[in-house]
Tab-separated table of C-alpha atoms in Angstrom:
chain	number	residue	atom	x	y	z
E	23	UNK	CA	-34.057	31.140	90.065
E	24	UNK	CA	-32.175	31.570	86.777
E	25	UNK	CA	-29.349	29.518	85.376
E	26	UNK	CA	-26.189	31.628	85.469
E	27	UNK	CA	-25.001	29.960	82.235
E	28	UNK	CA	-27.951	29.897	79.849
E	29	UNK	CA	-30.169	32.355	81.755
E	30	UNK	CA	-33.213	30.067	81.760
E	31	UNK	CA	-35.634	30.116	84.708
E	32	UNK	CA	-35.194	26.898	86.635
E	33	UNK	CA	-37.029	27.486	89.935
E	34	UNK	CA	-35.385	25.854	92.925
E	35	UNK	CA	-33.496	23.138	90.949
E	36	UNK	CA	-29.924	22.588	91.881
E	37	UNK	CA	-28.878	21.965	88.276
E	38	UNK	CA	-30.166	23.520	85.069
E	39	UNK	CA	-32.218	21.111	82.992
E	40	UNK	CA	-31.288	22.997	79.844
E	41	UNK	CA	-27.480	23.079	80.091
E	42	UNK	CA	-26.727	21.049	83.206
E	43	UNK	CA	-24.874	23.825	85.007
E	44	UNK	CA	-25.082	24.571	88.784
E	45	UNK	CA	-27.628	27.195	89.933
E	46	UNK	CA	-27.322	30.456	91.968
E	47	UNK	CA	-29.804	32.834	93.619
E	48	UNK	CA	-32.158	34.705	91.288
E	49	UNK	CA	-31.223	38.101	92.688
E	50	UNK	CA	-27.573	37.427	91.873
E	51	UNK	CA	-28.507	36.559	88.310
E	52	UNK	CA	-30.545	39.725	88.003
E	53	UNK	CA	-27.687	41.783	89.374
E	54	UNK	CA	-25.270	40.341	86.900
E	55	UNK	CA	-27.503	40.364	83.898
E	56	UNK	CA	-29.473	43.530	84.197
E	57	UNK	CA	-28.444	46.468	86.349
E	58	UNK	CA	-31.249	47.878	88.500
E	59	UNK	CA	-31.008	51.304	86.905
E	60	UNK	CA	-31.877	49.853	83.495
E	61	UNK	CA	-34.329	47.108	84.461
E	62	UNK	CA	-36.343	48.654	87.293
E	63	UNK	CA	-39.119	49.553	84.915
E	64	UNK	CA	-39.230	46.069	83.330
E	65	UNK	CA	-41.265	43.216	84.533
E	66	UNK	CA	-39.540	40.032	85.481
E	67	UNK	CA	-41.106	38.298	82.476
E	68	UNK	CA	-39.542	40.807	80.099
E	69	UNK	CA	-35.988	40.142	81.261
E	70	UNK	CA	-36.179	36.394	80.688
E	71	UNK	CA	-33.471	35.280	78.220
E	72	UNK	CA	-34.560	32.865	75.542
E	73	UNK	CA	-32.406	29.716	75.243
E	74	UNK	CA	-30.321	29.193	72.049
E	75	UNK	CA	-30.723	26.035	70.019
E	76	UNK	CA	-27.584	24.105	69.199
E	77	UNK	CA	-27.162	23.956	65.364
E	78	UNK	CA	-24.818	21.821	63.199
E	79	UNK	CA	-22.761	23.747	60.605
E	80	UNK	CA	-23.747	23.150	56.895
E	81	UNK	CA	-20.093	23.406	55.838
E	82	UNK	CA	-19.199	20.496	58.131
E	83	UNK	CA	-21.849	18.286	56.557
E	84	UNK	CA	-20.615	19.173	53.088
E	85	UNK	CA	-17.075	18.299	54.042
E	86	UNK	CA	-18.117	14.887	55.312
E	87	UNK	CA	-20.122	14.182	52.158
E	88	UNK	CA	-17.188	15.312	49.957
E	89	UNK	CA	-14.782	13.012	51.766
E	90	UNK	CA	-17.168	10.057	51.362
E	91	UNK	CA	-17.710	10.789	47.631
E	92	UNK	CA	-14.003	11.240	46.941
E	93	UNK	CA	-13.220	8.012	48.732
E	94	UNK	CA	-15.876	6.148	46.765
E	95	UNK	CA	-14.589	7.588	43.481
E	96	UNK	CA	-11.017	6.677	44.360
E	97	UNK	CA	-11.987	3.104	45.153
E	98	UNK	CA	-14.127	2.869	42.012
E	99	UNK	CA	-11.378	4.387	39.905
E	100	UNK	CA	-8.814	1.951	41.221
E	101	UNK	CA	-11.101	-1.002	40.570
E	102	UNK	CA	-11.889	0.323	37.084
E	103	UNK	CA	-8.224	0.919	36.315
E	104	UNK	CA	-7.315	-2.616	37.327
E	105	UNK	CA	-10.185	-3.975	35.226
E	106	UNK	CA	-9.215	-1.960	32.133
E	107	UNK	CA	-5.563	-2.764	32.670
E	108	UNK	CA	-6.325	-6.425	32.176
E	109	UNK	CA	-8.324	-5.560	29.037
E	110	UNK	CA	-5.638	-3.520	27.251
E	111	UNK	CA	-2.867	-6.101	26.987
E	112	UNK	CA	-1.112	-7.591	23.942
E	113	UNK	CA	-2.837	-10.941	24.329
E	114	UNK	CA	-6.286	-9.335	24.799
E	115	UNK	CA	-5.653	-7.330	21.621
E	116	UNK	CA	-5.005	-10.537	19.678
E	117	UNK	CA	-8.109	-12.094	21.223
E	118	UNK	CA	-10.278	-9.102	20.265
E	119	UNK	CA	-8.868	-9.141	16.739
E	120	UNK	CA	-9.686	-12.790	16.124
E	121	UNK	CA	-13.109	-12.445	17.703
E	122	UNK	CA	-13.826	-9.857	15.022
E	123	UNK	CA	-12.397	-12.162	12.334
E	124	UNK	CA	-14.583	-15.084	13.417
E	125	UNK	CA	-17.624	-12.769	13.326
E	126	UNK	CA	-16.466	-11.485	9.892
E	127	UNK	CA	-16.422	-7.968	11.302
E	128	UNK	CA	-13.457	-6.985	9.122
E	129	UNK	CA	-13.916	-3.235	9.599
E	130	UNK	CA	-13.270	-3.385	13.348
E	131	UNK	CA	-10.559	-6.020	12.892
E	132	UNK	CA	-8.750	-3.730	10.454
E	133	UNK	CA	-8.827	-0.920	13.030
E	134	UNK	CA	-6.713	-3.105	15.323
E	135	UNK	CA	-3.882	-3.348	12.773
E	136	UNK	CA	-0.908	-0.983	12.747
E	137	UNK	CA	1.312	-0.036	9.785
E	138	UNK	CA	-1.440	-0.157	7.172
E	139	UNK	CA	-0.433	3.140	5.557
E	140	UNK	CA	1.190	1.336	2.614
E	141	UNK	CA	-0.668	1.489	-0.714
E	142	UNK	CA	-0.930	-2.310	-0.855
E	143	UNK	CA	-2.074	-2.741	2.764
E	144	UNK	CA	-5.642	-1.470	2.477
E	145	UNK	CA	-8.909	-2.599	4.018
E	146	UNK	CA	-10.319	-4.206	0.889
E	147	UNK	CA	-7.329	-6.497	0.282
E	148	UNK	CA	-7.239	-7.279	4.024
E	149	UNK	CA	-10.855	-8.432	3.853
E	150	UNK	CA	-10.128	-10.727	0.895
E	151	UNK	CA	-7.091	-12.149	2.685
E	152	UNK	CA	-9.068	-12.877	5.858
E	153	UNK	CA	-11.886	-14.485	3.897
E	154	UNK	CA	-9.276	-16.653	2.209
E	155	UNK	CA	-7.963	-17.796	5.611
E	156	UNK	CA	-11.551	-18.634	6.676
E	157	UNK	CA	-10.835	-18.730	10.424
E	158	UNK	CA	-13.845	-20.020	12.378
E	159	UNK	CA	-12.218	-20.942	15.684
E	160	UNK	CA	-8.909	-19.941	17.243
E	161	UNK	CA	-6.544	-20.643	20.103
E	162	UNK	CA	-3.780	-18.281	21.326
E	163	UNK	CA	-0.480	-19.488	22.764
E	164	UNK	CA	3.026	-18.112	23.241
E	165	UNK	CA	5.103	-17.751	20.090
E	166	UNK	CA	7.567	-20.515	19.273
E	167	UNK	CA	9.867	-20.150	16.280
E	168	UNK	CA	9.910	-23.918	15.803
E	169	UNK	CA	6.220	-23.779	14.900
E	170	UNK	CA	7.149	-21.994	11.661
E	171	UNK	CA	9.752	-23.777	9.503
E	172	UNK	CA	11.076	-22.048	6.403
E	173	UNK	CA	8.592	-23.924	4.217
E	174	UNK	CA	5.911	-21.756	5.767
E	175	UNK	CA	7.403	-18.718	3.999
E	176	UNK	CA	5.120	-19.405	1.035
E	177	UNK	CA	2.267	-18.082	3.145
E	178	UNK	CA	4.087	-15.483	5.231
E	179	UNK	CA	7.539	-13.899	5.255
E	180	UNK	CA	9.263	-15.599	8.180
E	181	UNK	CA	12.354	-13.403	8.017
E	182	UNK	CA	10.209	-10.301	8.003
E	183	UNK	CA	8.400	-11.512	11.107
E	184	UNK	CA	11.644	-11.969	13.023
E	185	UNK	CA	13.206	-8.731	11.805
E	186	UNK	CA	10.294	-6.327	12.125
E	187	UNK	CA	7.929	-7.466	14.848
E	188	UNK	CA	8.103	-6.574	18.530
E	189	UNK	CA	8.739	-8.971	21.384
E	190	UNK	CA	4.984	-9.251	21.992
E	191	UNK	CA	4.454	-12.272	19.758
E	192	UNK	CA	1.911	-15.034	19.853
E	193	UNK	CA	1.023	-18.106	17.876
E	194	UNK	CA	-2.603	-18.333	16.856
E	195	UNK	CA	-4.019	-21.631	15.755
E	196	UNK	CA	-6.981	-20.809	13.585
E	197	UNK	CA	-9.085	-23.526	12.003
E	198	UNK	CA	-6.155	-25.923	11.851
E	199	UNK	CA	-3.505	-23.465	10.651
E	200	UNK	CA	-0.810	-21.585	12.585
E	201	UNK	CA	-0.293	-17.826	12.324
E	202	UNK	CA	2.584	-15.879	13.914
E	203	UNK	CA	1.069	-12.665	15.298
E	204	UNK	CA	3.072	-9.682	16.528
E	205	UNK	CA	1.677	-6.878	18.683
E	206	UNK	CA	3.100	-3.340	18.728
E	207	UNK	CA	2.897	-0.568	21.314
E	208	UNK	CA	1.046	2.085	19.316
E	209	UNK	CA	0.982	4.931	21.854
E	210	UNK	CA	-1.547	5.436	24.650
E	211	UNK	CA	-5.276	4.986	25.005
E	212	UNK	CA	-7.429	6.880	27.519
E	213	UNK	CA	-4.242	8.512	28.828
E	214	UNK	CA	-3.272	5.673	31.185
E	215	UNK	CA	-3.274	2.565	28.983
E	216	UNK	CA	-1.061	1.384	26.149
E	217	UNK	CA	-2.743	1.240	22.758
E	218	UNK	CA	-1.673	-2.165	21.464
E	219	UNK	CA	-2.230	-3.063	17.811
E	220	UNK	CA	-1.539	-6.053	15.568
E	221	UNK	CA	1.534	-5.569	13.401
E	222	UNK	CA	0.570	-5.713	9.722
E	223	UNK	CA	3.677	-7.781	8.993
E	224	UNK	CA	1.860	-10.686	10.623
E	225	UNK	CA	-0.262	-10.993	7.487
E	226	UNK	CA	2.126	-9.583	4.856
E	227	UNK	CA	4.150	-11.360	2.196
E	228	UNK	CA	6.495	-10.086	-0.511
E	229	UNK	CA	5.796	-10.345	-4.218
E	230	UNK	CA	7.724	-9.835	-7.410
E	231	UNK	CA	6.960	-9.779	-11.113
E	232	UNK	CA	8.883	-9.296	-14.328
E	233	UNK	CA	7.904	-7.269	-17.389
E	234	UNK	CA	9.638	-5.928	-20.501
E	235	UNK	CA	11.651	-2.775	-19.917
E	236	UNK	CA	9.476	0.251	-20.650
E	237	UNK	CA	6.225	-1.325	-19.467
E	238	UNK	CA	3.982	0.393	-16.944
E	239	UNK	CA	2.795	-2.167	-14.408
E	240	UNK	CA	-0.056	-1.617	-11.956
E	241	UNK	CA	-1.352	-3.845	-9.167
E	242	UNK	CA	-4.911	-2.922	-8.219
E	243	UNK	CA	-4.204	0.462	-9.758
E	244	UNK	CA	-0.977	1.062	-7.802
E	245	UNK	CA	2.548	0.922	-9.214
E	246	UNK	CA	4.942	-1.555	-7.546
E	247	UNK	CA	8.535	-0.523	-6.903
E	248	UNK	CA	10.883	-0.950	-9.846
E	249	UNK	CA	14.256	-2.523	-9.092
E	250	UNK	CA	17.233	-0.289	-9.821
E	251	UNK	CA	18.887	-2.893	-11.995
E	252	UNK	CA	17.203	-4.640	-14.974
E	253	UNK	CA	16.715	-8.351	-14.576
E	254	UNK	CA	18.653	-10.007	-17.391
E	255	UNK	CA	18.102	-13.610	-16.359
E	256	UNK	CA	15.336	-14.209	-18.887
E	257	UNK	CA	16.577	-11.834	-21.573
E	258	UNK	CA	17.207	-13.450	-24.984
E	259	UNK	CA	20.603	-12.239	-26.204
E	260	UNK	CA	21.802	-13.310	-29.627
E	261	UNK	CA	24.674	-10.875	-30.025
E	262	UNK	CA	26.035	-7.634	-28.679
E	263	UNK	CA	23.702	-5.560	-30.832
E	264	UNK	CA	20.466	-7.108	-29.613
E	265	UNK	CA	20.027	-6.316	-25.924
E	266	UNK	CA	16.433	-6.339	-24.709
E	267	UNK	CA	15.920	-6.023	-20.955
E	268	UNK	CA	13.470	-7.453	-18.468
E	269	UNK	CA	12.509	-5.239	-15.519
E	270	UNK	CA	11.975	-6.616	-12.051
E	271	UNK	CA	9.148	-5.185	-9.928
E	272	UNK	CA	9.012	-5.756	-6.192
E	273	UNK	CA	6.381	-5.377	-3.495
E	274	UNK	CA	7.983	-5.795	-0.084
E	275	UNK	CA	4.735	-5.927	1.888
E	276	UNK	CA	1.275	-6.897	0.678
E	277	UNK	CA	-1.678	-8.753	2.208
E	278	UNK	CA	-1.837	-12.394	1.126
E	279	UNK	CA	-4.784	-11.801	-1.155
E	280	UNK	CA	-5.670	-11.764	-4.867
E	281	UNK	CA	-5.058	-8.762	-7.086
E	282	UNK	CA	-5.634	-7.467	-10.605
E	283	UNK	CA	-2.455	-6.818	-12.606
E	284	UNK	CA	-2.337	-4.582	-15.679
E	285	UNK	CA	0.574	-3.611	-17.917
E	286	UNK	CA	0.792	-1.188	-20.822
E	287	UNK	CA	3.596	-0.308	-23.204
E	288	UNK	CA	3.953	1.634	-26.428
E	289	UNK	CA	3.294	-0.616	-29.409
E	290	UNK	CA	1.809	-3.405	-27.265
E	291	UNK	CA	-1.624	-4.739	-26.468
E	292	UNK	CA	-2.799	-4.096	-22.929
E	293	UNK	CA	-2.025	-6.887	-20.495
E	294	UNK	CA	-4.469	-7.843	-17.755
E	295	UNK	CA	-4.684	-10.670	-15.236
E	296	UNK	CA	-7.546	-10.840	-12.735
E	297	UNK	CA	-7.273	-12.206	-9.200
E	298	UNK	CA	-3.602	-13.126	-9.391
E	299	UNK	CA	-2.510	-14.701	-6.057
E	300	UNK	CA	0.089	-12.622	-4.247
E	301	UNK	CA	3.427	-14.275	-3.560
E	302	UNK	CA	3.744	-16.211	-6.812
E	303	UNK	CA	6.119	-14.658	-9.350
E	304	UNK	CA	4.293	-13.212	-12.336
E	305	UNK	CA	5.983	-13.071	-15.736
E	306	UNK	CA	4.393	-10.435	-17.952
E	307	UNK	CA	4.717	-11.006	-21.702
E	308	UNK	CA	3.419	-8.242	-23.920
E	309	UNK	CA	2.140	-8.917	-27.410
E	310	UNK	CA	2.581	-6.308	-30.123
E	311	UNK	CA	-0.570	-4.494	-31.160
E	312	UNK	CA	-1.937	-4.639	-34.704
E	313	UNK	CA	0.012	-1.587	-35.840
E	314	UNK	CA	3.305	-3.005	-34.558
E	315	UNK	CA	2.568	-6.426	-36.047
E	316	UNK	CA	1.899	-4.850	-39.429
E	317	UNK	CA	5.180	-2.947	-39.331
E	318	UNK	CA	7.161	-6.010	-38.249
E	319	UNK	CA	5.591	-8.225	-40.904
E	320	UNK	CA	6.239	-5.700	-43.655
E	321	UNK	CA	9.874	-5.431	-42.634
E	322	UNK	CA	10.140	-9.226	-42.463
E	323	UNK	CA	8.758	-9.678	-45.972
E	324	UNK	CA	10.928	-6.876	-47.379
E	325	UNK	CA	14.022	-8.438	-45.875
E	326	UNK	CA	13.243	-11.926	-47.228
E	327	UNK	CA	12.408	-10.565	-50.682
E	328	UNK	CA	15.754	-8.759	-50.773
E	329	UNK	CA	17.572	-11.816	-49.553
E	330	UNK	CA	16.043	-14.228	-52.033
E	331	UNK	CA	16.533	-11.782	-54.897
E	332	UNK	CA	20.260	-11.590	-54.149
E	333	UNK	CA	20.026	-7.851	-53.497
E	334	UNK	CA	23.176	-5.872	-52.859
E	335	UNK	CA	24.012	-4.629	-49.391
E	336	UNK	CA	22.963	-1.034	-50.037
E	337	UNK	CA	19.396	-2.178	-50.671
E	338	UNK	CA	19.021	-3.125	-46.999
E	339	UNK	CA	19.479	0.406	-45.665
E	340	UNK	CA	15.814	0.775	-44.644
E	341	UNK	CA	15.567	-2.751	-43.257
E	342	UNK	CA	18.713	-3.445	-41.259
E	343	UNK	CA	20.415	-1.583	-38.413
E	344	UNK	CA	23.907	-0.312	-39.053
E	345	UNK	CA	26.964	-2.344	-38.074
E	346	UNK	CA	25.223	-5.699	-37.990
E	347	UNK	CA	26.489	-8.887	-39.611
E	348	UNK	CA	23.315	-10.098	-41.308
E	349	UNK	CA	24.563	-9.451	-44.839
E	350	UNK	CA	27.986	-10.912	-44.122
E	351	UNK	CA	26.347	-14.089	-42.829
E	352	UNK	CA	24.395	-14.346	-46.085
E	353	UNK	CA	27.624	-14.062	-48.075
E	354	UNK	CA	28.965	-17.084	-46.265
E	355	UNK	CA	26.725	-19.278	-48.395
E	356	UNK	CA	29.102	-18.651	-51.319
E	357	UNK	CA	28.102	-17.889	-54.920
E	358	UNK	CA	24.592	-16.754	-54.179
E	359	UNK	CA	24.484	-14.897	-57.499
E	360	UNK	CA	24.179	-18.260	-59.251
E	361	UNK	CA	21.249	-19.319	-57.066
E	362	UNK	CA	17.754	-18.092	-57.906
E	363	UNK	CA	15.275	-18.290	-55.048
E	364	UNK	CA	11.631	-17.408	-54.920
E	365	UNK	CA	9.570	-17.151	-51.762
E	366	UNK	CA	6.301	-18.909	-52.544
E	367	UNK	CA	4.535	-18.528	-49.218
E	368	UNK	CA	5.245	-16.888	-45.884
E	369	UNK	CA	3.613	-17.336	-42.516
E	370	UNK	CA	4.401	-15.367	-39.358
E	371	UNK	CA	4.317	-17.801	-36.447
E	372	UNK	CA	5.275	-15.448	-33.621
E	373	UNK	CA	5.444	-11.736	-32.961
E	374	UNK	CA	6.674	-10.707	-29.539
E	375	UNK	CA	7.829	-7.520	-27.859
E	376	UNK	CA	10.890	-8.251	-25.736
E	377	UNK	CA	10.836	-4.684	-24.425
E	378	UNK	CA	9.718	-1.250	-25.603
E	379	UNK	CA	12.449	-1.118	-28.276
E	380	UNK	CA	13.088	-4.786	-29.094
E	381	UNK	CA	10.873	-7.342	-30.821
E	382	UNK	CA	11.150	-10.891	-32.117
E	383	UNK	CA	9.423	-12.341	-35.182
E	384	UNK	CA	9.402	-15.998	-36.153
E	385	UNK	CA	8.375	-17.013	-39.677
E	386	UNK	CA	8.251	-20.059	-41.918
E	387	UNK	CA	7.517	-20.666	-45.565
E	388	UNK	CA	8.403	-22.493	-48.792
E	389	UNK	CA	11.119	-21.393	-51.237
E	390	UNK	CA	11.572	-22.632	-54.811
E	391	UNK	CA	15.110	-22.462	-56.145
E	392	UNK	CA	17.358	-23.001	-59.175
E	393	UNK	CA	20.977	-23.593	-58.317
E	394	UNK	CA	23.380	-23.443	-61.293
E	395	UNK	CA	26.529	-22.958	-59.252
E	396	UNK	CA	27.801	-26.449	-60.208
E	397	UNK	CA	27.012	-26.275	-63.920
E	398	UNK	CA	30.511	-25.049	-64.773
E	399	UNK	CA	31.827	-28.226	-63.263
E	400	UNK	CA	29.713	-30.346	-65.578
E	401	UNK	CA	26.924	-30.991	-63.165
E	402	UNK	CA	23.211	-30.440	-63.820
E	403	UNK	CA	21.275	-27.473	-62.505
E	404	UNK	CA	19.662	-28.213	-59.152
E	405	UNK	CA	15.943	-27.318	-59.083
E	406	UNK	CA	13.550	-27.845	-56.239
E	407	UNK	CA	11.744	-26.508	-53.178
E	408	UNK	CA	12.845	-26.169	-49.610
E	409	UNK	CA	11.337	-25.215	-46.264
E	410	UNK	CA	12.372	-21.981	-44.642
E	411	UNK	CA	12.292	-21.119	-40.915
E	412	UNK	CA	13.720	-17.933	-39.551
E	413	UNK	CA	13.819	-15.810	-36.415
E	414	UNK	CA	14.306	-12.091	-36.859
E	415	UNK	CA	15.380	-9.751	-34.072
E	416	UNK	CA	14.214	-6.161	-34.371
E	417	UNK	CA	15.275	-2.941	-32.727
E	418	UNK	CA	13.281	0.273	-32.846
E	419	UNK	CA	15.472	3.113	-34.078
E	420	UNK	CA	13.942	6.593	-34.313
E	421	UNK	CA	10.486	5.033	-34.253
E	422	UNK	CA	11.183	2.526	-37.042
E	423	UNK	CA	11.606	-1.228	-36.622
E	424	UNK	CA	14.927	-2.456	-38.121
E	425	UNK	CA	16.419	-5.952	-38.144
E	426	UNK	CA	19.548	-6.323	-36.060
E	427	UNK	CA	20.063	-10.099	-36.316
E	428	UNK	CA	18.612	-13.318	-37.736
E	429	UNK	CA	18.845	-17.020	-37.093
E	430	UNK	CA	17.374	-20.143	-38.655
E	431	UNK	CA	17.359	-22.122	-41.929
E	432	UNK	CA	16.880	-19.979	-45.017
C-alpha cells in the first residue's frame, strides 16, 4: 500500500508513519498517481515517490535574530542614555571641572569654561589664577546669595555674577573658601545631551588703571579699553592754561591672576611692572627720558636767568607760552629794577610728565641779592642770600617745551 498523501509505501498500516494520514488500497494509489498507459512498462520500484524533508526558511531565522538584536540594542541604548543623562548635568560639569583643578589638569579644566574668547581670558592666565586659589578639596552645594556679601567683591565681581550668569548656579567650597559658580547651556553634545560649561564670569573680576593722556598701555601685550572721557580726578590744575589729563583704562573681565603692565609715551622712559595683581587700581606715572629732562632743565635755567637778570618781557618769547601771566606775577614784586639777583646754584628736584604734552619741574637753589630799592628813603642797601624753591609747569607747543605757569618762593 501507498500513502495517498505523501506517496510512501506503508504496507498494510492503517496510518502513514511518515505523515500520519489514513491509507487506501495500493491499486487506487497507482491509478491516481500513474495512469496505466504511461506506467505499464515501469516496475513498481520505479514509481515509488521519494518523501520530502520539511525545511525551515533561512529568511525566518534571520528575522528572528534581527528582532532579538534590535531589542537588545534598544534596551542597551535606553540604559546608556539614562546613564549619560545623569553624567551631562550642570552639577556634574562643576564636579568634573573641580576634579581637574584638584589634579592640576588645567588644560582639561579650561576646556570646560565658556566665554573665554576675550583677549584677557586665556589659558595661561587661567592657570595662574587657579594655582593662586590652590584648591585641594571641594564640596558643591546649591547657590545662596547670602554666602557672598559685597565685601567678597574684592575677589570676584558679585554684580557681574548676578547679572550675567544663568540660573544653574552652585556654591563651591574649595579649601576653605567659597566660589560662586555658574553653568551655561552651551549647545548639544552627542546630539541628545546638553553641552554644559562653566561660565567664565565665575572667575572674572574687573580692573582699572590710570595713565597720562597719550600713553600706550599694554597688559600682557594686550591693550585695555580706554574710557571715552579723561579722568581728571588726579590731574594737577594750576590755571586755565595748564590742563594735563589722566586717562582711565578699564578691563571689564579678566581672570584673577597676575599680569605684566607696560606703558610707553613720546618723551618718556618705558614703564614696566611685573606680576601686578588684577583688581587693584594701578596708577601709572611716566618719567621723562634723558632728552626730555635735558630740554626741561635748559628751559628752567634760561627762565630763571632771565628772571634774576630783570629781563624785559620780550626776552621770554622762546621760554614762555603766549597769554600767560608769569611775567605779570613777577612785576607784582614792585621795583625789581633796583634789585640785583644772582643765581648761585640750581638743583632740579623733580621732573615729571603729566601727559604727552604737559610736564612739571621742581627746582631749588640759592640766590645772592643786592636790594637798593630803599636807599632813596635813607635806608642802607640790603645785601644777602636767600633760598629759592620753584615749580614750573610746561606745555609742549610745536615740539618745544614752554613754561605756562610757575609757583613757589623766588
